[in-house]
Coordinates of C-alpha atoms and ligand atoms in Angstrom, one line a residue:
M1 CA 41.2 13.2 -14.2
T2 CA 37.8 14.7 -15.2
V3 CA 34.5 15.8 -14.1
T4 CA 32.0 14.2 -16.4
A5 CA 28.2 14.5 -16.6
V6 CA 26.6 11.4 -18.0
V7 CA 23.1 12.4 -19.3
G8 CA 20.3 10.8 -21.2
A9 CA 20.1 12.1 -24.8
Q10 CA 16.5 10.9 -25.5
W11 CA 13.5 10.1 -23.3
G12 CA 15.2 8.1 -20.6
D13 CA 16.3 4.5 -20.3
E14 CA 19.2 5.0 -22.7
G15 CA 21.5 2.8 -20.6
K16 CA 22.9 5.4 -18.3
G17 CA 23.2 3.0 -15.4
R18 CA 25.2 0.6 -17.6
V19 CA 27.5 3.3 -18.7
I20 CA 28.0 4.7 -15.2
D21 CA 28.8 1.2 -13.8
Y22 CA 31.5 0.9 -16.5
L23 CA 33.0 4.3 -15.9
A24 CA 32.8 4.2 -12.1
S25 CA 35.7 1.8 -11.9
R26 CA 38.0 4.8 -12.2
A27 CA 35.7 7.4 -10.5
D28 CA 36.3 8.7 -7.0
V29 CA 32.8 10.3 -6.6
V30 CA 29.5 9.6 -8.3
V31 CA 26.7 12.1 -7.8
R32 CA 23.0 11.7 -8.7
F33 CA 22.0 15.3 -9.3
Q34 CA 18.2 15.3 -10.0
G35 CA 15.1 13.2 -9.9
G36 CA 14.2 10.5 -7.4
D37 CA 13.1 6.9 -7.5
N38 CA 11.3 7.4 -10.8
A39 CA 14.7 6.3 -12.2
G40 CA 15.3 2.7 -13.0
H41 CA 19.0 2.3 -13.8
T42 CA 20.0 -1.3 -14.7
V43 CA 23.4 -2.6 -14.0
V44 CA 24.7 -6.1 -14.9
N45 CA 28.1 -7.0 -13.4
D46 CA 29.9 -9.7 -11.5
L47 CA 27.7 -9.2 -8.5
G48 CA 24.4 -9.7 -10.4
R49 CA 21.7 -7.8 -12.1
F50 CA 20.4 -4.7 -10.3
A51 CA 17.7 -2.1 -11.1
L52 CA 18.7 1.0 -9.0
H53 CA 16.2 3.7 -8.4
L54 CA 18.1 6.1 -6.2
I55 CA 21.5 4.9 -5.1
P56 CA 24.1 5.9 -7.7
C57 CA 25.3 3.2 -10.0
G58 CA 28.9 3.8 -8.8
I59 CA 28.1 1.9 -5.6
F60 CA 29.6 -1.3 -7.0
S61 CA 33.0 0.1 -7.6
G62 CA 33.7 1.6 -4.2
A63 CA 33.3 5.2 -5.4
R64 CA 31.8 7.7 -2.9
C65 CA 28.2 7.8 -4.0
L66 CA 26.1 10.9 -3.3
L67 CA 22.5 12.0 -3.7
G68 CA 22.9 15.7 -4.5
A69 CA 20.9 18.7 -3.5
G70 CA 18.8 18.6 -6.7
T71 CA 17.4 15.1 -5.9
V72 CA 14.2 14.1 -4.2
V73 CA 14.5 11.2 -1.9
N74 CA 12.1 8.6 -0.7
L75 CA 14.0 7.2 2.3
D76 CA 11.9 4.0 2.3
T77 CA 13.2 3.3 -1.2
V78 CA 16.7 4.0 0.1
S79 CA 16.1 1.4 2.9
E80 CA 14.9 -1.2 0.3
E81 CA 17.8 -0.6 -2.0
L82 CA 20.4 -0.7 0.8
T83 CA 19.0 -4.0 2.0
M84 CA 19.0 -5.4 -1.5
L85 CA 22.6 -4.3 -2.2
Q86 CA 23.9 -5.5 1.1
A87 CA 22.3 -8.9 0.6
A88 CA 24.3 -9.1 -2.7
G89 CA 27.5 -8.3 -0.8
V90 CA 27.9 -4.7 -2.0
N91 CA 29.6 -2.3 0.4
T92 CA 27.3 0.6 1.0
A93 CA 29.3 2.4 3.6
N94 CA 30.2 5.1 1.1
F95 CA 26.7 6.3 0.3
W96 CA 25.6 9.8 1.4
I97 CA 22.6 12.0 1.0
D98 CA 22.8 15.8 0.8
R99 CA 21.0 17.6 3.6
R100 CA 19.4 19.9 1.0
A101 CA 17.7 17.1 -1.0
H102 CA 14.0 17.2 -0.6
L103 CA 12.1 14.3 1.0
I104 CA 9.3 12.4 -0.7
W105 CA 6.6 11.8 1.9
P106 CA 3.8 9.2 1.5
Y107 CA 1.3 12.0 0.6
H108 CA 3.4 12.9 -2.4
R109 CA 3.0 9.5 -3.9
L110 CA -0.7 9.4 -3.0
L111 CA -1.3 12.8 -4.7
D112 CA 0.7 11.7 -7.8
G113 CA -1.3 8.6 -8.2
A114 CA -4.7 10.3 -7.6
E115 CA -3.9 13.1 -10.0
E116 CA -3.0 10.5 -12.7
E117 CA -6.3 8.8 -12.1
R118 CA -8.1 12.1 -12.5
R119 CA -6.3 12.8 -15.7
K120 CA -7.2 9.4 -17.0
R121 CA -10.9 10.1 -16.3
Q122 CA -10.7 13.4 -18.0
A123 CA -8.5 12.2 -20.9
G124 CA -10.2 12.8 -24.2
D125 CA -12.6 15.4 -22.8
A126 CA -10.4 18.2 -24.1
P127 CA -6.9 18.7 -25.4
G128 CA -4.5 19.5 -22.6
A129 CA -6.2 17.1 -20.1
E130 CA -4.3 13.9 -21.3
E131 CA -3.0 11.3 -19.0
M132 CA 0.7 11.9 -18.2
G133 CA 1.8 8.4 -17.4
T134 CA 4.1 9.4 -14.5
T135 CA 5.8 6.7 -12.5
K136 CA 3.6 7.6 -9.5
R137 CA 6.6 8.0 -7.3
G138 CA 5.5 11.5 -6.1
I139 CA 8.0 13.4 -8.3
G140 CA 5.7 16.1 -9.6
P141 CA 4.1 16.8 -6.2
V142 CA 7.4 16.9 -4.3
Y143 CA 9.1 19.3 -6.7
A144 CA 5.9 21.4 -6.7
D145 CA 6.2 21.7 -2.9
K146 CA 9.9 22.5 -3.2
H147 CA 9.3 25.3 -5.6
A148 CA 6.3 26.6 -3.6
Y149 CA 8.6 26.7 -0.5
N150 CA 6.6 24.0 1.1
G151 CA 9.2 21.2 0.9
I152 CA 10.9 19.4 3.7
R153 CA 14.6 18.7 3.3
A154 CA 16.6 15.6 4.4
G155 CA 18.6 17.7 6.9
D156 CA 15.4 18.8 8.6
L157 CA 15.2 15.3 10.1
H158 CA 18.1 16.4 12.4
H159 CA 16.0 19.2 13.8
P160 CA 12.7 17.7 15.2
D161 CA 11.4 21.0 16.5
L162 CA 11.9 22.7 13.1
L163 CA 10.4 19.6 11.4
R164 CA 7.3 19.7 13.6
G165 CA 6.8 23.4 12.8
R166 CA 7.2 22.7 9.1
L167 CA 4.7 19.9 9.2
E168 CA 2.2 22.0 11.1
L169 CA 2.5 24.7 8.5
I170 CA 2.4 22.4 5.4
L171 CA 0.1 19.6 6.3
P172 CA -3.2 21.6 6.4
L173 CA -2.5 22.5 2.7
K174 CA -1.7 18.9 1.8
N175 CA -4.8 17.7 3.6
R176 CA -6.9 20.0 1.5
E177 CA -5.4 18.4 -1.6
L178 CA -5.9 14.9 -0.2
A179 CA -9.5 15.7 0.6
F180 CA -10.0 17.0 -3.0
Y181 CA -9.1 13.5 -4.2
G182 CA -11.1 11.7 -1.4
L183 CA -7.9 10.5 0.2
R184 CA -7.3 9.9 3.9
Q185 CA -5.9 12.9 5.9
V186 CA -2.4 12.8 7.4
T187 CA -1.4 14.0 10.8
V188 CA 1.7 15.7 12.2
E189 CA 2.1 12.8 14.7
E190 CA 2.1 10.2 11.9
M191 CA 4.7 12.1 9.9
M192 CA 6.9 12.8 13.0
H193 CA 6.8 9.1 13.7
L194 CA 7.9 8.3 10.2
A195 CA 10.6 11.0 10.4
E196 CA 12.0 9.5 13.6
R197 CA 12.3 6.1 11.9
W198 CA 14.0 7.6 8.9
R199 CA 16.3 9.6 11.2
Q200 CA 17.3 6.4 13.0
E201 CA 17.9 4.4 9.8
H202 CA 19.6 7.1 7.7
G203 CA 20.4 10.1 9.9
Q204 CA 24.1 9.5 9.8
R205 CA 24.1 9.4 6.0
I206 CA 22.5 12.8 5.7
V207 CA 25.3 15.3 5.5
D208 CA 26.4 18.4 3.7
T209 CA 27.9 16.9 0.5
L210 CA 29.3 20.1 -0.9
P211 CA 32.7 20.0 0.9
L212 CA 33.1 16.5 -0.5
V213 CA 32.3 17.5 -4.0
R214 CA 34.3 20.7 -3.8
D215 CA 37.4 19.0 -2.4
A216 CA 37.2 16.2 -5.0
V217 CA 37.0 18.8 -7.8
L218 CA 39.9 20.9 -6.3
Q219 CA 42.0 17.8 -5.9
G220 CA 41.5 16.9 -9.5
R221 CA 39.7 13.6 -8.7
D222 CA 37.4 11.8 -11.1
L223 CA 33.8 12.8 -10.7
L224 CA 30.8 11.4 -12.5
L225 CA 27.5 13.2 -12.4
E226 CA 24.8 10.7 -13.0
G227 CA 21.7 11.9 -14.8
Q228 CA 18.2 10.4 -14.6
L229 CA 15.8 10.3 -17.5
G230 CA 16.7 12.4 -20.6
V231 CA 16.4 15.8 -22.2
G232 CA 13.2 14.7 -24.0
R233 CA 11.4 15.0 -20.6
D234 CA 13.3 17.9 -19.2
I235 CA 11.1 20.4 -17.3
N236 CA 12.2 23.3 -19.6
W237 CA 13.3 21.6 -22.9
G238 CA 11.2 18.4 -22.9
I239 CA 7.7 17.7 -24.1
Y240 CA 6.0 19.6 -21.3
P241 CA 3.6 18.8 -19.7
F242 CA 4.6 15.2 -20.5
S243 CA 7.9 15.9 -18.8
T244 CA 9.4 15.3 -15.4
A245 CA 9.8 18.0 -12.8
S246 CA 13.6 18.5 -13.0
S247 CA 16.4 19.1 -15.4
P248 CA 18.2 16.0 -16.5
T249 CA 20.7 18.0 -18.5
A250 CA 24.3 19.1 -18.1
G251 CA 23.0 22.4 -16.7
G252 CA 21.0 20.4 -14.1
A253 CA 24.1 18.4 -13.3
C254 CA 25.8 21.5 -12.1
T255 CA 22.9 23.0 -10.1
G256 CA 22.0 19.7 -8.6
S257 CA 25.4 18.5 -7.6
G258 CA 27.3 21.7 -6.6
V259 CA 29.9 21.4 -9.4
P260 CA 30.4 24.9 -11.0
P261 CA 29.7 24.9 -14.7
R262 CA 33.4 25.8 -15.5
A263 CA 34.6 22.7 -13.7
L264 CA 32.7 20.4 -16.0
D265 CA 35.2 18.8 -18.4
E266 CA 33.1 16.3 -20.3
V267 CA 29.4 15.9 -21.1
L268 CA 28.8 12.3 -22.2
G269 CA 25.4 11.9 -23.9
V270 CA 24.0 8.4 -23.6
V271 CA 22.2 7.5 -26.9
K272 CA 20.3 4.4 -27.4
A273 CA 20.8 3.1 -31.0
Y274 CA 17.0 3.5 -31.5
S275 CA 14.3 5.4 -29.6
T276 CA 12.1 4.4 -26.7
S277 CA 9.7 6.4 -24.5
V278 CA 7.6 5.5 -21.4
G279 CA 4.6 7.6 -20.7
G280 CA 2.5 10.0 -22.7
G281 CA 3.4 12.8 -25.1
P282 CA 4.6 13.2 -28.7
F283 CA 7.0 10.7 -30.1
P284 CA 7.5 11.3 -33.9
T285 CA 9.5 8.2 -34.7
E286 CA 7.2 5.8 -32.8
L287 CA 6.7 2.5 -34.8
H288 CA 3.4 0.6 -34.8
D289 CA 4.6 -2.0 -37.2
E290 CA 6.7 -5.2 -37.0
Y291 CA 9.9 -3.2 -36.6
G292 CA 8.4 -1.6 -33.5
T293 CA 7.5 -5.0 -32.2
M294 CA 11.0 -6.4 -32.9
L295 CA 12.7 -3.5 -31.1
Q296 CA 10.3 -4.0 -28.1
E297 CA 10.9 -7.7 -27.9
I298 CA 14.6 -8.0 -28.8
G299 CA 15.4 -4.9 -26.8
R300 CA 13.3 -6.2 -23.9
E301 CA 11.9 -2.7 -23.6
F302 CA 9.9 -2.8 -20.3
G303 CA 10.2 0.0 -17.7
A304 CA 12.7 -0.8 -15.0
T305 CA 10.6 1.1 -12.5
T306 CA 7.0 0.4 -13.5
G307 CA 7.3 -2.6 -15.8
R308 CA 5.3 -0.8 -18.5
P309 CA 6.1 -1.7 -22.1
R310 CA 8.2 1.1 -23.6
R311 CA 7.1 2.7 -26.8
C312 CA 9.7 2.0 -29.5
G313 CA 10.8 3.8 -32.7
W314 CA 13.7 4.6 -35.0
L315 CA 16.5 6.9 -33.9
D316 CA 15.4 10.6 -34.0
G317 CA 18.3 12.6 -35.3
V318 CA 16.4 15.9 -34.9
S319 CA 15.9 15.5 -31.2
L320 CA 19.5 14.2 -30.9
G321 CA 20.9 17.4 -32.4
Y322 CA 18.6 19.3 -30.0
A323 CA 19.9 17.2 -27.1
S324 CA 23.4 17.9 -28.1
W325 CA 22.9 21.6 -28.2
I326 CA 21.1 21.8 -24.8
N327 CA 23.8 19.6 -23.2
G328 CA 26.9 20.5 -25.1
F329 CA 27.9 16.9 -25.6
T330 CA 31.7 16.4 -25.7
G331 CA 31.2 12.8 -26.6
I332 CA 28.5 10.1 -26.8
A333 CA 28.1 6.6 -25.7
V334 CA 25.8 4.6 -28.1
T335 CA 24.1 1.7 -26.4
K336 CA 22.1 -1.4 -27.5
L337 CA 23.7 -1.5 -30.9
D338 CA 23.3 -5.3 -30.7
I339 CA 19.6 -5.0 -30.6
L340 CA 19.7 -3.9 -34.3
D341 CA 21.8 -6.8 -35.4
V342 CA 19.0 -8.9 -36.9
L343 CA 17.3 -6.0 -38.8
D344 CA 17.6 -5.9 -42.7
H345 CA 17.7 -2.1 -42.5
V346 CA 17.6 0.7 -40.0
Q347 CA 16.2 4.2 -40.3
I348 CA 17.1 7.6 -38.9
C349 CA 14.8 10.6 -38.8
T350 CA 16.7 13.6 -40.0
G351 CA 13.8 16.1 -40.3
Y352 CA 10.2 16.7 -39.2
R353 CA 7.7 17.4 -42.0
L354 CA 5.1 19.9 -41.0
G355 CA 2.8 20.7 -44.0
D356 CA 5.2 21.8 -46.8
Q357 CA 7.9 22.7 -44.3
I358 CA 10.8 20.6 -43.1
L359 CA 11.9 21.4 -39.6
D360 CA 15.4 20.6 -38.5
H361 CA 14.7 21.6 -34.9
V362 CA 12.5 20.3 -32.1
P363 CA 9.4 22.5 -32.0
D364 CA 7.0 23.0 -29.1
T365 CA 5.1 20.0 -27.8
V366 CA 1.8 20.6 -29.7
T367 CA 3.6 21.0 -33.0
Q368 CA 5.8 18.0 -32.3
G369 CA 2.7 16.0 -32.0
L370 CA 1.7 17.0 -35.6
V371 CA 5.0 16.4 -37.5
E372 CA 5.8 13.4 -39.7
P373 CA 9.4 12.1 -39.6
V374 CA 11.6 12.3 -42.7
Y375 CA 13.8 9.2 -42.8
E376 CA 17.1 8.1 -44.2
S377 CA 17.4 4.4 -44.6
W378 CA 20.7 2.6 -43.8
P379 CA 21.6 -1.0 -44.6
G380 CA 21.4 -3.5 -41.8
W381 CA 24.5 -5.5 -40.9
Q382 CA 22.9 -8.8 -39.8
V383 CA 25.9 -9.9 -37.9
D384 CA 26.1 -10.6 -34.1
T385 CA 28.0 -7.6 -32.6
S386 CA 27.6 -8.7 -29.0
G387 CA 31.1 -10.2 -29.0
C388 CA 32.8 -7.2 -30.6
R389 CA 35.3 -5.4 -28.4
S390 CA 36.9 -3.0 -30.8
W391 CA 35.7 -0.5 -33.4
D392 CA 37.4 -2.4 -36.2
E393 CA 35.6 -5.6 -35.3
L394 CA 32.2 -4.0 -35.9
P395 CA 30.7 -4.6 -39.3
A396 CA 31.2 -1.8 -41.8
A397 CA 27.4 -1.1 -42.0
A398 CA 27.2 -0.7 -38.2
R399 CA 30.2 1.7 -38.3
A400 CA 28.5 3.7 -41.0
Y401 CA 25.3 3.9 -39.0
L402 CA 27.3 4.9 -35.9
G403 CA 29.2 7.5 -37.9
R404 CA 25.9 9.1 -38.9
I405 CA 24.7 9.2 -35.3
S406 CA 27.9 10.9 -34.3
E407 CA 27.4 13.5 -37.1
L408 CA 23.8 14.2 -35.9
A409 CA 24.9 14.4 -32.3
A410 CA 27.8 16.7 -33.3
A411 CA 30.0 14.8 -31.0
P412 CA 32.5 11.9 -31.2
I413 CA 31.6 8.4 -30.2
R414 CA 33.5 7.5 -27.1
F415 CA 31.8 4.2 -26.3
V416 CA 29.6 1.7 -28.1
S417 CA 27.7 -0.8 -25.9
V418 CA 26.9 -4.1 -27.5
G419 CA 25.3 -5.9 -24.5
P420 CA 24.1 -5.3 -20.9
E421 CA 27.2 -6.7 -19.2
R422 CA 30.0 -4.5 -17.9
S423 CA 32.5 -6.0 -20.4
Q424 CA 30.3 -5.7 -23.5
I425 CA 31.6 -2.3 -24.4
I426 CA 33.9 -0.8 -27.1
V427 CA 36.0 2.1 -26.1
R428 CA 37.1 4.5 -28.8
Ligands
LIG1 P1 18.8 3.8 -17.8 O1 17.6 4.2 -17.1 O2 19.3 4.9 -18.8 O3 20.0 3.4 -16.9 O4 18.5 2.5 -18.7 P2 17.6 1.3 -18.2 O5 18.4 0.4 -17.3 O6 16.2 1.7 -17.8 O7 17.4 0.6 -19.6 C1 18.4 0.1 -20.4 C2 18.2 -1.5 -20.5 O8 19.0 -1.9 -21.6 C3 18.6 -2.3 -19.3 O9 17.9 -3.4 -19.2 C4 20.1 -2.6 -19.6 O10 20.5 -3.8 -19.0 C5 20.0 -2.8 -21.1 N1 21.3 -2.5 -21.8 C6 22.1 -1.4 -21.7 N2 23.0 -1.4 -22.6 C7 22.8 -2.4 -23.4 C8 23.4 -2.9 -24.6 O11 24.3 -2.4 -25.2 N3 22.8 -4.0 -25.2 C9 21.8 -4.7 -24.6 N4 21.3 -5.8 -25.2 N5 21.2 -4.3 -23.5 C10 21.7 -3.2 -22.9
LIG2 P1 15.5 6.7 -16.1 O1 16.4 7.4 -15.2 C1 11.9 6.6 -18.5 C2 8.8 9.4 -17.4 C3 7.4 8.9 -17.0 C4 6.5 10.0 -17.4 C5 7.3 11.2 -17.1 C6 7.1 11.9 -15.8 O2 15.4 5.2 -15.7 O3 15.8 7.0 -17.5 P2 7.6 11.3 -13.3 O4 7.4 10.1 -12.5 O5 9.1 11.7 -13.4 O6 6.8 12.5 -12.9 O7 7.1 10.9 -14.8 O8 8.7 10.8 -17.2 N1 9.9 8.9 -16.6 C7 10.8 8.1 -17.1 N2 10.9 7.4 -18.3 N3 13.0 6.5 -17.6 C8 13.0 7.2 -16.5 O9 14.0 7.2 -15.7 C9 11.8 8.0 -16.1 N4 11.5 8.7 -15.1 C10 10.3 9.3 -15.4 O10 7.2 7.6 -17.7 O11 6.3 9.9 -18.8
LIG3 MG1 15.7 3.5 -16.8

């Protein structure tokens, strides 16, 4: 019985959804602890293929699924996702939202989109004004309001008078911002109307989740803490400002779910066998050659939320070591090994060259944009691994490559995923 945080070790889209879906069969509780519907977690199982943005990927296994206090919630996305899941025959009765989670209002999305457009117009004018490439789901603006004490929490829907007071306080500020971008003003009445619809649709799911989490931990049940994105875009440790607005790390897992740090038994880093990144910012191992195209095409690397093509590159061992330190990985799950099957060789970055220096550590964002990767080359295996179900069935060259990943991540390999389906996994 364990409490396990499952976190992205790179820049997101490592296959966390796939890993959670696999592990959830033995989990009692699955908690999303940060982020919002910027996530796109793909699950392929007996019930179909799903891209979940908010509802935890444990929903298919009957686990109790929670959106923790650290998340930001667009209740319209929740409605869409529940409808989609229910149509596929999934039981959604065990899905709950913490009353402390902040609500994403339509103005957050509008402001995110408008700010992206402004950055796009200014991009190139000066360093520091580059386009961010956010998912335009309102994530930056809603966390900004949360931290400026101008947020509205899910539980506020249960208190219409308090909610009206909050809106009267906050909307004049939001309207100033909307006016700055030439966007339509919002009124208290409009937002109260929306809030009433949300309350009717989801009010009974908005609860205090802490007693559920606390009791599950105290009773020794299996908990999974589901991360969104990866440490590469963490608000503190990622490539700020090309980051997200929360902490998708093991630390964030505790603060966002209500699990005390000492109750965390395992931190499972999900590592894609190569690198991808969606959005702006430095990406030292990015490939612009035929190998990049192969990874993109064979790996079908398109964003699950925005459909944007993902930037692709070789595995970055420097950032993996950094991710391991920040998170304290107790194990890793390597995904998408099968995508490398056809390659004649694979490369791993083990250092960053900066002038005549070799860095073995992730520097600040500006410096990271200047470094050249130092690579090790590993022989390819050119064998189809998608049918392998045990470590010993894997070709020796693939095992050697995985061994090196484990060394760089300073953690043992617990799982190797060789396909998107629930069963296509090797347990070590
Ligand atoms: P997440 O955001 O970390 O959950 O990852 P995404 O769902 O955004 O992206 C991972 C993609 O890779 C999805 O399309 C998955 O179905 C797919 N996937 C996950 N693991 C594997 C694997 O081992 N092999 C293959 N071929 N696809 C995988
Ligand atoms: P999952 O959970 C990949 C990226 C965006 C952008 C930056 C900030 O599926 O791994 P935001 O909308 O959060 O303000 O965007 O973060 N980003 C993701 N990239 N996977 C995600 O989620 C992402 N969520 C945000 O592309 O660069
Ligand atoms: Mg994703």
